[in-house]
PDB file of C-alpha atoms and ligand atoms in Angstrom:
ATOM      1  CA  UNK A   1     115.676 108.463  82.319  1.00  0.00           C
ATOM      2  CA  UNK A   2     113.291 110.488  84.651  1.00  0.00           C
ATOM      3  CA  UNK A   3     114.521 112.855  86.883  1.00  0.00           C
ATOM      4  CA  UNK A   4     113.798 111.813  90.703  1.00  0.00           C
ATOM      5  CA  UNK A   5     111.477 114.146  92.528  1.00  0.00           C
ATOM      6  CA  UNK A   6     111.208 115.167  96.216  1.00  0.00           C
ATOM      7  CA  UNK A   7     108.157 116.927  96.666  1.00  0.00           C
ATOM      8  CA  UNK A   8     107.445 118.167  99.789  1.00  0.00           C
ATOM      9  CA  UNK A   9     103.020 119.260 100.643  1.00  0.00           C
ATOM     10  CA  UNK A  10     103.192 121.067 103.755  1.00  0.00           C
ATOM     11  CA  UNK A  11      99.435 120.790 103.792  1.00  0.00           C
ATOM     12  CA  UNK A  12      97.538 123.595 106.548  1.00  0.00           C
ATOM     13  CA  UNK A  13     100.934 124.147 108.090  1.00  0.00           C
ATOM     14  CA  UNK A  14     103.406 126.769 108.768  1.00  0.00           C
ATOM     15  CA  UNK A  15     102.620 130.560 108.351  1.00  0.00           C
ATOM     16  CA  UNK A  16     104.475 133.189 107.003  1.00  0.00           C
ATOM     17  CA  UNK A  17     107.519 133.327 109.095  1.00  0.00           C
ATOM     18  CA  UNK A  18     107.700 129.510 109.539  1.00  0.00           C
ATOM     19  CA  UNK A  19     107.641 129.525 105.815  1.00  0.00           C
ATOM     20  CA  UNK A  20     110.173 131.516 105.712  1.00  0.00           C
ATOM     21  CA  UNK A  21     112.406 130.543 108.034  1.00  0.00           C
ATOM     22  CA  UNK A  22     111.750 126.755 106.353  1.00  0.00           C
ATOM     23  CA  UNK A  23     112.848 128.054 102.912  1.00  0.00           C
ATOM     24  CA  UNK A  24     115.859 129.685 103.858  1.00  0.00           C
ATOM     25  CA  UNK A  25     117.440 126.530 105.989  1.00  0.00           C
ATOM     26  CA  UNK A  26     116.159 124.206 102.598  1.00  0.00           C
ATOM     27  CA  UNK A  27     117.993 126.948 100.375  1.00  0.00           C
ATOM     28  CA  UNK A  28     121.390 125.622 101.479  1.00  0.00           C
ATOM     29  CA  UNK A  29     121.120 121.927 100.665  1.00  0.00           C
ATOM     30  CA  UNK A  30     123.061 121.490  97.956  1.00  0.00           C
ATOM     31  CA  UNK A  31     121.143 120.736  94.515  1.00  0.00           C
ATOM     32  CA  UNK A  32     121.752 117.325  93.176  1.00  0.00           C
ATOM     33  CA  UNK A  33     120.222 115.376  90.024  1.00  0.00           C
ATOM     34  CA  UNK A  34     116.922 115.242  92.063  1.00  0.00           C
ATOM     35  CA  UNK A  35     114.411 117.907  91.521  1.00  0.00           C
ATOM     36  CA  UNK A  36     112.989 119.212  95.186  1.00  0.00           C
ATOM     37  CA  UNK A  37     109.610 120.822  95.012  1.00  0.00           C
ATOM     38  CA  UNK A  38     107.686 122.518  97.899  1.00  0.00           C
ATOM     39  CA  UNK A  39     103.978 123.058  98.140  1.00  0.00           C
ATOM     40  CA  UNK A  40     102.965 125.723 100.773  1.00  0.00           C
ATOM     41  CA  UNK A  41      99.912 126.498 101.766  1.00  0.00           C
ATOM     42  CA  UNK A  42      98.562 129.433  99.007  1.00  0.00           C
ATOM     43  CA  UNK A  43      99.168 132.362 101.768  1.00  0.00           C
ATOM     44  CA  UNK A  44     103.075 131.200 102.132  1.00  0.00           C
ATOM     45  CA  UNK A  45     103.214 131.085  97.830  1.00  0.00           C
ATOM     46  CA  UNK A  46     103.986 134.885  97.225  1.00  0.00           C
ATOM     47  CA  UNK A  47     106.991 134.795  99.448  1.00  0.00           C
ATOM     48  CA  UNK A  48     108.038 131.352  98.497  1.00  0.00           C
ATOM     49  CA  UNK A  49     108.028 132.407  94.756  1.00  0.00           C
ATOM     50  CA  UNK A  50     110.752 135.381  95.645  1.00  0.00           C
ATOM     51  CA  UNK A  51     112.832 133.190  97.969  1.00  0.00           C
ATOM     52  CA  UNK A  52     113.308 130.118  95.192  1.00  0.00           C
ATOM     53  CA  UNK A  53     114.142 132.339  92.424  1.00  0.00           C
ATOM     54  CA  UNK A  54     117.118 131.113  90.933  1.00  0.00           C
ATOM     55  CA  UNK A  55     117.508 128.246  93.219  1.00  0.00           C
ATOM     56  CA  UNK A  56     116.867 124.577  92.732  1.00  0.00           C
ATOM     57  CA  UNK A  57     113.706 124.862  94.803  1.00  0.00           C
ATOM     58  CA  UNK A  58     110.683 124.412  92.775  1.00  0.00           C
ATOM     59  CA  UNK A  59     107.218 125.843  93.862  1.00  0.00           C
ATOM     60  CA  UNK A  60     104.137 124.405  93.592  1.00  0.00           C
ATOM     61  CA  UNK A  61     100.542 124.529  95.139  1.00  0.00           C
ATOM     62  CA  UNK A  62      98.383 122.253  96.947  1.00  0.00           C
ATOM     63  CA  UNK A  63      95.386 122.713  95.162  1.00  0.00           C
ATOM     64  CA  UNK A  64      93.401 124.919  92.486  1.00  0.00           C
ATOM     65  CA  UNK A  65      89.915 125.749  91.076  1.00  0.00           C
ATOM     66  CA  UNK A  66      89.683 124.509  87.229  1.00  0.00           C
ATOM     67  CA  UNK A  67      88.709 127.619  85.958  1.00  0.00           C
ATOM     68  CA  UNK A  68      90.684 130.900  84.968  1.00  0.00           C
ATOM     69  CA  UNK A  69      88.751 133.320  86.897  1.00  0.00           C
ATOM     70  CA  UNK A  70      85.316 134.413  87.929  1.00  0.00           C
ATOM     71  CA  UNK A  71      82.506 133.644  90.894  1.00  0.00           C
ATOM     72  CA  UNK A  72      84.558 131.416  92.561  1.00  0.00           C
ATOM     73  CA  UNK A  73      84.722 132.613  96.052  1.00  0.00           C
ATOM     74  CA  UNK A  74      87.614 131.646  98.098  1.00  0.00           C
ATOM     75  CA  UNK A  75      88.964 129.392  95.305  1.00  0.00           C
ATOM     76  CA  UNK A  76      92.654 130.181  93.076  1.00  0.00           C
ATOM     77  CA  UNK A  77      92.949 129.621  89.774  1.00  0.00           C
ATOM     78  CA  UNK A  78      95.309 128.289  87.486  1.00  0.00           C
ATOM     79  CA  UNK A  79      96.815 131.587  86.170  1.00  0.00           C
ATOM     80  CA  UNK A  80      97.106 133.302  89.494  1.00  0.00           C
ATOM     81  CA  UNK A  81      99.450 130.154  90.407  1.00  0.00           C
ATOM     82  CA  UNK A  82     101.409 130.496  87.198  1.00  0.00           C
ATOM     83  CA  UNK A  83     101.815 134.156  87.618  1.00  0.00           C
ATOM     84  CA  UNK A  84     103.863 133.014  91.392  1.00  0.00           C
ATOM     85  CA  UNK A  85     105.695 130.645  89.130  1.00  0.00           C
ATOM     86  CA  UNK A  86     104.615 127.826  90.512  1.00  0.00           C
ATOM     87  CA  UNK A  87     105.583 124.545  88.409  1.00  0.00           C
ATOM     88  CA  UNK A  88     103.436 121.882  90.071  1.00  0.00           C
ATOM     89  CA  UNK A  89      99.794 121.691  91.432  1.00  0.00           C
ATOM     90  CA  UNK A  90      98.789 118.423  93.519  1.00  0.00           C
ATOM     91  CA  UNK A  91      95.017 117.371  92.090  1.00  0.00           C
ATOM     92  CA  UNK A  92      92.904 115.086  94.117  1.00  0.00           C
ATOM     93  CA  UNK A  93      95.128 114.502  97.428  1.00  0.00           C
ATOM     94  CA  UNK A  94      93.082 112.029  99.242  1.00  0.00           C
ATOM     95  CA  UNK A  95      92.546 114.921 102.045  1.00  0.00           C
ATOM     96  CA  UNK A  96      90.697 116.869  99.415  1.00  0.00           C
ATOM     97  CA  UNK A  97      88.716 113.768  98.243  1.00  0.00           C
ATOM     98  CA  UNK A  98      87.685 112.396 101.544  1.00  0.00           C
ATOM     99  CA  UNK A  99      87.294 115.590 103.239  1.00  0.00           C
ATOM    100  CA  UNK A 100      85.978 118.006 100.761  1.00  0.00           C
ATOM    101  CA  UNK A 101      84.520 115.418  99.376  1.00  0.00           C
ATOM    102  CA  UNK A 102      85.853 115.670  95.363  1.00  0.00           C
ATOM    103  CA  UNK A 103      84.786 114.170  92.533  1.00  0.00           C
ATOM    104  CA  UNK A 104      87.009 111.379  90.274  1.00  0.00           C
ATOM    105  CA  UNK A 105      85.214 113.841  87.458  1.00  0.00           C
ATOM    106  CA  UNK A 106      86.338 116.930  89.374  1.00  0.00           C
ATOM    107  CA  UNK A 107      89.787 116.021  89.866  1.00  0.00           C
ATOM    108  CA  UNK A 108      89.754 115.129  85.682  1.00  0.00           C
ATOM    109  CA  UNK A 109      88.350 118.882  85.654  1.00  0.00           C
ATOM    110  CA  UNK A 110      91.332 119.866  87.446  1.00  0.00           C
ATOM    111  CA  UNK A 111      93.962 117.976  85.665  1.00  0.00           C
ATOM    112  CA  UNK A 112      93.080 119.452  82.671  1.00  0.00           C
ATOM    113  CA  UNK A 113      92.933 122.971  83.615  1.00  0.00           C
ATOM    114  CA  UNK A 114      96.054 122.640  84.905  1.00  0.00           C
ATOM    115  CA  UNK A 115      97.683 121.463  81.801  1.00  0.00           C
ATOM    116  CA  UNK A 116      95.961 124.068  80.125  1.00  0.00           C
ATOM    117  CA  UNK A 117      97.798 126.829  82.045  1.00  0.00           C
ATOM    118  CA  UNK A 118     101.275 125.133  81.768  1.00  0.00           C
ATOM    119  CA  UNK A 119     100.742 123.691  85.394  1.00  0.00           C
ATOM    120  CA  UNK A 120     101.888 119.960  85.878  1.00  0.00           C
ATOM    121  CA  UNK A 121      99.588 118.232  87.809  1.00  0.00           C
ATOM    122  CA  UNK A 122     101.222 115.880  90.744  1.00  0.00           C
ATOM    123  CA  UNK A 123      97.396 113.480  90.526  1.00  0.00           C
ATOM    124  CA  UNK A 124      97.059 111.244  93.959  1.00  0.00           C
ATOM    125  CA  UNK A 125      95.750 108.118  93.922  1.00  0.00           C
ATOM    126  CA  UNK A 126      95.319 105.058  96.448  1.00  0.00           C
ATOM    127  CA  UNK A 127      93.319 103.173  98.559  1.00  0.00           C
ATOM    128  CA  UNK A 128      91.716 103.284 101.692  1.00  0.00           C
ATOM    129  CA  UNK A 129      92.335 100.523 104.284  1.00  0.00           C
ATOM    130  CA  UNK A 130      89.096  98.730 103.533  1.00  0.00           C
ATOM    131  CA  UNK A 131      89.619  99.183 100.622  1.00  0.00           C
ATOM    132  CA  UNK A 132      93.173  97.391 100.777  1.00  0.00           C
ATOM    133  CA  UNK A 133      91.567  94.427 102.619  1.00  0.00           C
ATOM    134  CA  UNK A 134      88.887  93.646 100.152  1.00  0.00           C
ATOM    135  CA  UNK A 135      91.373  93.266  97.624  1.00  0.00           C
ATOM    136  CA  UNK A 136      90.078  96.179  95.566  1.00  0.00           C
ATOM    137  CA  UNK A 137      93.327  98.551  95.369  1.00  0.00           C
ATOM    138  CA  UNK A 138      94.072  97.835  91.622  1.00  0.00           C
ATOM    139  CA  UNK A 139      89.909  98.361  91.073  1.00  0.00           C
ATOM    140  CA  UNK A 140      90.339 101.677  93.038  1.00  0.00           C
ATOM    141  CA  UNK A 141      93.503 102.685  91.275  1.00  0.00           C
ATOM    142  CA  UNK A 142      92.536 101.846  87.746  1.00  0.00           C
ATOM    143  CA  UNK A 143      88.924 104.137  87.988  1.00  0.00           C
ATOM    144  CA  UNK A 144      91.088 107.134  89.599  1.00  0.00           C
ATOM    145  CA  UNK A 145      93.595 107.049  86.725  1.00  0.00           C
ATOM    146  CA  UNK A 146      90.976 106.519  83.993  1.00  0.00           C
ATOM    147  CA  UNK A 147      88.726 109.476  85.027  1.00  0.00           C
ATOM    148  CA  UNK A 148      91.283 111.695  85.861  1.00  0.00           C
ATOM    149  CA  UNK A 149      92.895 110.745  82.602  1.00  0.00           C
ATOM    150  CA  UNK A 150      90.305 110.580  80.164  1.00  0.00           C
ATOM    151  CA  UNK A 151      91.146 111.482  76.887  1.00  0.00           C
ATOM    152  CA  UNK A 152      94.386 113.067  77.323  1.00  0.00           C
ATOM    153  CA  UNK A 153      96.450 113.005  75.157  1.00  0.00           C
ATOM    154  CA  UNK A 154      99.356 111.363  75.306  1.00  0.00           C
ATOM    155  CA  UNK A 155     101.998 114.628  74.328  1.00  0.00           C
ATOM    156  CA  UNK A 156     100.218 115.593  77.780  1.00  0.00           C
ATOM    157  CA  UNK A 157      99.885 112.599  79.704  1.00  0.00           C
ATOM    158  CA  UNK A 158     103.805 112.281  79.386  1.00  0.00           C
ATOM    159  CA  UNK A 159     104.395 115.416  81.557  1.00  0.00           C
ATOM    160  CA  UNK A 160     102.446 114.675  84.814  1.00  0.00           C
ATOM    161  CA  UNK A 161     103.115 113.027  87.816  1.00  0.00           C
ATOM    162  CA  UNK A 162     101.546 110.237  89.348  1.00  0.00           C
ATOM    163  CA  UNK A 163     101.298 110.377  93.421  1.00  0.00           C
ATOM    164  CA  UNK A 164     100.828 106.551  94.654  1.00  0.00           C
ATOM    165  CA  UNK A 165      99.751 107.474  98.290  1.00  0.00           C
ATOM    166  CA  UNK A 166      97.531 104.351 100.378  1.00  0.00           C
ATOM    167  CA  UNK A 167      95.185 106.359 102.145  1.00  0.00           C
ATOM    168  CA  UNK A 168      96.039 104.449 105.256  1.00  0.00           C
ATOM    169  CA  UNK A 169      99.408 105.193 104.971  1.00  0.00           C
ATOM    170  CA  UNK A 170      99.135 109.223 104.625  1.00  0.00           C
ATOM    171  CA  UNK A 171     100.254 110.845 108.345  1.00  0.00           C
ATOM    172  CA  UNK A 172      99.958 107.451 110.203  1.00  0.00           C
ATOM    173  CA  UNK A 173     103.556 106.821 110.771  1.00  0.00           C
ATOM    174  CA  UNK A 174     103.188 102.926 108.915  1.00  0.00           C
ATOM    175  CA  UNK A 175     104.192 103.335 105.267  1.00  0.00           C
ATOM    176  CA  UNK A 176     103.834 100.821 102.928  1.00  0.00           C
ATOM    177  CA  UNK A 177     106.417  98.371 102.609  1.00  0.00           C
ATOM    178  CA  UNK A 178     108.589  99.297  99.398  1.00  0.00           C
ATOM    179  CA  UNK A 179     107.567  95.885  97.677  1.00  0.00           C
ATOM    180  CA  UNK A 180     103.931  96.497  98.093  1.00  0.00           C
ATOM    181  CA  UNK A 181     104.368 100.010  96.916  1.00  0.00           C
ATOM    182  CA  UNK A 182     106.619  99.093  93.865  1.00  0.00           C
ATOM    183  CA  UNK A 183     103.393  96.116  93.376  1.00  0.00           C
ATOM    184  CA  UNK A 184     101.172  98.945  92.855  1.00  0.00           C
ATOM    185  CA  UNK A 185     103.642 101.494  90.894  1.00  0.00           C
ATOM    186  CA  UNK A 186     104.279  98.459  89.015  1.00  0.00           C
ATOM    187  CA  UNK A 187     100.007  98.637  88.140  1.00  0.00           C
ATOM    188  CA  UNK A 188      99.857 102.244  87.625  1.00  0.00           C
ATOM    189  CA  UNK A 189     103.018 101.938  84.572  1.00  0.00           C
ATOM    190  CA  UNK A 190     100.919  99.059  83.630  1.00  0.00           C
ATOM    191  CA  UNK A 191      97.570 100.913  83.086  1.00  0.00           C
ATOM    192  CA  UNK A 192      99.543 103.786  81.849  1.00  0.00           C
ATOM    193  CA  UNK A 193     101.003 101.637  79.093  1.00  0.00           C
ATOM    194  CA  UNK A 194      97.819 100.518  78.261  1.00  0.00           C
ATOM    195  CA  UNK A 195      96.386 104.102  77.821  1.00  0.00           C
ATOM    196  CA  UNK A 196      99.194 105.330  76.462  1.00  0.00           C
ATOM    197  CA  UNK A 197     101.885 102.959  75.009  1.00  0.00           C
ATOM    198  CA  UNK A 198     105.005 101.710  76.703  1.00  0.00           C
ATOM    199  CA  UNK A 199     107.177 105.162  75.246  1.00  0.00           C
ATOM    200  CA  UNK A 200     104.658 107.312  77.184  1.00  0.00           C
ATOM    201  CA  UNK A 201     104.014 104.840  80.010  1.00  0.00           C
ATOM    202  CA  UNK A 202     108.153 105.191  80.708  1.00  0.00           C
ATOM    203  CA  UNK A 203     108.182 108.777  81.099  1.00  0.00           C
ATOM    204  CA  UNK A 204     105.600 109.569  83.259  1.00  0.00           C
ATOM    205  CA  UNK A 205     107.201 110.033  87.040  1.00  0.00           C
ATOM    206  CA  UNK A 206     105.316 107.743  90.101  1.00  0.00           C
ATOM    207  CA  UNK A 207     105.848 108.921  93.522  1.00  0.00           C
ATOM    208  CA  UNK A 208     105.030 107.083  96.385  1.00  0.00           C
ATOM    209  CA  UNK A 209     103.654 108.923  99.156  1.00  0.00           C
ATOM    210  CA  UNK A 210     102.378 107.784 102.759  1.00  0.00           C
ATOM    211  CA  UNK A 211     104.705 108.365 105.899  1.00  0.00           C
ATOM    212  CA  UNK A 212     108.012 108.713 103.553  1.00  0.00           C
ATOM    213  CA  UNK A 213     111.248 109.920 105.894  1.00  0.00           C
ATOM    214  CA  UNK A 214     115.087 109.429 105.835  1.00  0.00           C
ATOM    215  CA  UNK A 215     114.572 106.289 107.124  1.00  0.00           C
ATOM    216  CA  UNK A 216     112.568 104.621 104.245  1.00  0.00           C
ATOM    217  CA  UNK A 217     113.157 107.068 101.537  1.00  0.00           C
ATOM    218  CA  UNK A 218     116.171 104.885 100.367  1.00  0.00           C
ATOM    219  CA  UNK A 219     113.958 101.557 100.450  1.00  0.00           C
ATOM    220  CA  UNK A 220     111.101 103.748  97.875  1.00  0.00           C
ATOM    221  CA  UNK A 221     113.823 104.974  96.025  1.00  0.00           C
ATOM    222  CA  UNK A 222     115.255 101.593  95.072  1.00  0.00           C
ATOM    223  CA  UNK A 223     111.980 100.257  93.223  1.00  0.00           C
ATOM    224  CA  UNK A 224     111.806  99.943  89.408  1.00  0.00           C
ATOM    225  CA  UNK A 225     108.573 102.000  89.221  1.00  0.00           C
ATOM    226  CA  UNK A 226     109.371 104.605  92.076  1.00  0.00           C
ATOM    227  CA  UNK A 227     110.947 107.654  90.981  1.00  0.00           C
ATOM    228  CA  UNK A 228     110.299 109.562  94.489  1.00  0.00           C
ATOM    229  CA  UNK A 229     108.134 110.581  97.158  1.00  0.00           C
ATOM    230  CA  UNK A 230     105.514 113.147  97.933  1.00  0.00           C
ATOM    231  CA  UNK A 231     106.005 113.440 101.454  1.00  0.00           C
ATOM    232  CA  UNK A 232     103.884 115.541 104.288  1.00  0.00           C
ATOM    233  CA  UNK A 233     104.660 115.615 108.028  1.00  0.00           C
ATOM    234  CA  UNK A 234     108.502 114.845 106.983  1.00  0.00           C
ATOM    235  CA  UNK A 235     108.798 118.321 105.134  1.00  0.00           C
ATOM    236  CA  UNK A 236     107.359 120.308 107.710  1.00  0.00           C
ATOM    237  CA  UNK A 237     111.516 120.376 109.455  1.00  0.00           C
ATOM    238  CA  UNK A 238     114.695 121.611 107.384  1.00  0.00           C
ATOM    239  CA  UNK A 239     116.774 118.369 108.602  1.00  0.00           C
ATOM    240  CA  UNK A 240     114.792 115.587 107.517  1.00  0.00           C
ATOM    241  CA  UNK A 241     113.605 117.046 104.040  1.00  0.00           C
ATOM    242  CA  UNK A 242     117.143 117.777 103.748  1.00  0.00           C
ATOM    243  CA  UNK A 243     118.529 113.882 104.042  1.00  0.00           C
ATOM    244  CA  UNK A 244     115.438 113.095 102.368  1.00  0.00           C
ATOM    245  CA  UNK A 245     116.393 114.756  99.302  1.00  0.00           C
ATOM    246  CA  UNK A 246     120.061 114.111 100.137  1.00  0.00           C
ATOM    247  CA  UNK A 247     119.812 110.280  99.984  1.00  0.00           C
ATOM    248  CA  UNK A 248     117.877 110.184  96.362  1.00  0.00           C
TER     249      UNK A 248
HETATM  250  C1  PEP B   1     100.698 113.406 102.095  1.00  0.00           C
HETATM  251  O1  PEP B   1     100.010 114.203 102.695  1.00  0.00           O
HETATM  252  O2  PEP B   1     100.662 113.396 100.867  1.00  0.00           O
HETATM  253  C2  PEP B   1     101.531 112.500 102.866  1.00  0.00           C
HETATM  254  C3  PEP B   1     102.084 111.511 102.245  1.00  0.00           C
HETATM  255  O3  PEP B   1     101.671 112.751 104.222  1.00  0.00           O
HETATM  256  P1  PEP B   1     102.691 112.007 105.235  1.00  0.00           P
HETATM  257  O4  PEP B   1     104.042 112.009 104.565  1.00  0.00           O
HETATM  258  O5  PEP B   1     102.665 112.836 106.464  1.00  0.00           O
HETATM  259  O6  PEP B   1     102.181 110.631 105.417  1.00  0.00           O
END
């Protein structure tokens, strides 16, 4: 059985007070078999980590530099992340691909690392609109998974996350429907039972994630191969995170 997961990346949004003031109204939604994560941006993480403490908010970050320290300027590493407690780290969002221009080989980079340190990595994957209308999604989907994959093992495989987030879906307001997102969850468990076996395939947890809000999460939620969202603009206000997370 795998556990549902809300995960909420705030993204470059809300500053220290906002953060704050976020965490505190998010605090007093009461916990239920879904796991809710939140992934400030890395100024926000040091208070975060003392505000979820004992709560059933879990922390995670947004991004990280695959190494554990060094000449790195302006980059975090794996270890500082840990040392905030964070659970989760989001490798290759499609913001980091397409505008800071990463690597499939990078993101693998970062995967690993991340395992390394006890991190599980949330890895995003999907398609661009073009993309999408050349018929190439599954092509796309299958290189992203393989590179960022490659030869993992499978006692590791088992713990990450998948993010299934259309590119052309991401902040745009038009999600995917739910069957053409379960199509492609339906893929990814495919190519992951091909990597990995069916036993592994099963545990691994697929979000979907492109303009996710109370109003569809219930639609996402009801697919085989969806096990819950990774949602932006939508966790940026206490209410609608809230029945988000509330209608898992
Ligand atoms: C995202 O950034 O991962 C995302 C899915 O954003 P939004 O929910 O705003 O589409």
């Amino acid at each position: 059985m795998r556990q549902p997961l809300i995960a909420g990346n705030w993204k470059m949004n809300l500053g220290l007070k906002e953060a704050v003031s976020l965490i505190s109204e998010l605090k007093k939604v009461k916990p239920n078999k879904a796991e809710m994560l939140i992934c400030p941006p890395f100024v926000d993480l040091p208070a975060a980590s003392e505000m979820v403490q004992g709560t059933h908010i879990q922390l995670g970050a947004q991004n990280m530099y695959p190494e554990e320290k060094g000449a790195f300027t302006g980059e975090i590493s794996p270890a500082m992340l840990k040392e905030l407690h964070c659970r989760y780290v989001i490798c290759g969002h499609s913001e980091r691909r397409h505008i800071m221009g990463e690597s499939d080989e990078f993101i693998h980079r970062k995967v690993v690392s991340a395992l390394v340190h006890g991190l599980t990595p949330i890895l995003c994957t999907g398609e661009t609109a073009e993309q999408r209308n050349e018929g190439r999604t599954e092509e796309i989907i299958r290189e992203e998974l393989e590179t960022a994959l490659f030869n993992l093992p499978s006692e590791q495989a088992e713990t990450i996350v998948i993010a299934y987030e259309p590119i052309w879906a991401i902040g745009t307001g038009a999600a995917a429907t739910a069957v053409d997102a379960q199509a492609v969850a339906h893929f990814i468990r495919g190519e992951l039972t091909r990597l990995y076996g069916e036993t592994t395939a099963e545990k691994i947890r697929i979000l979907y994630g492109g303009s996710v809000k109370a109003a569809n999460i219930e639609d996402f939620m009801a697919q085989k191969d969806i096990d819950g969202g990774l949602i932006g603009g939508a966790s940026l206000k206490a209410a609608e995170f809230k029945e988000i997370y509330e209608k898992v």
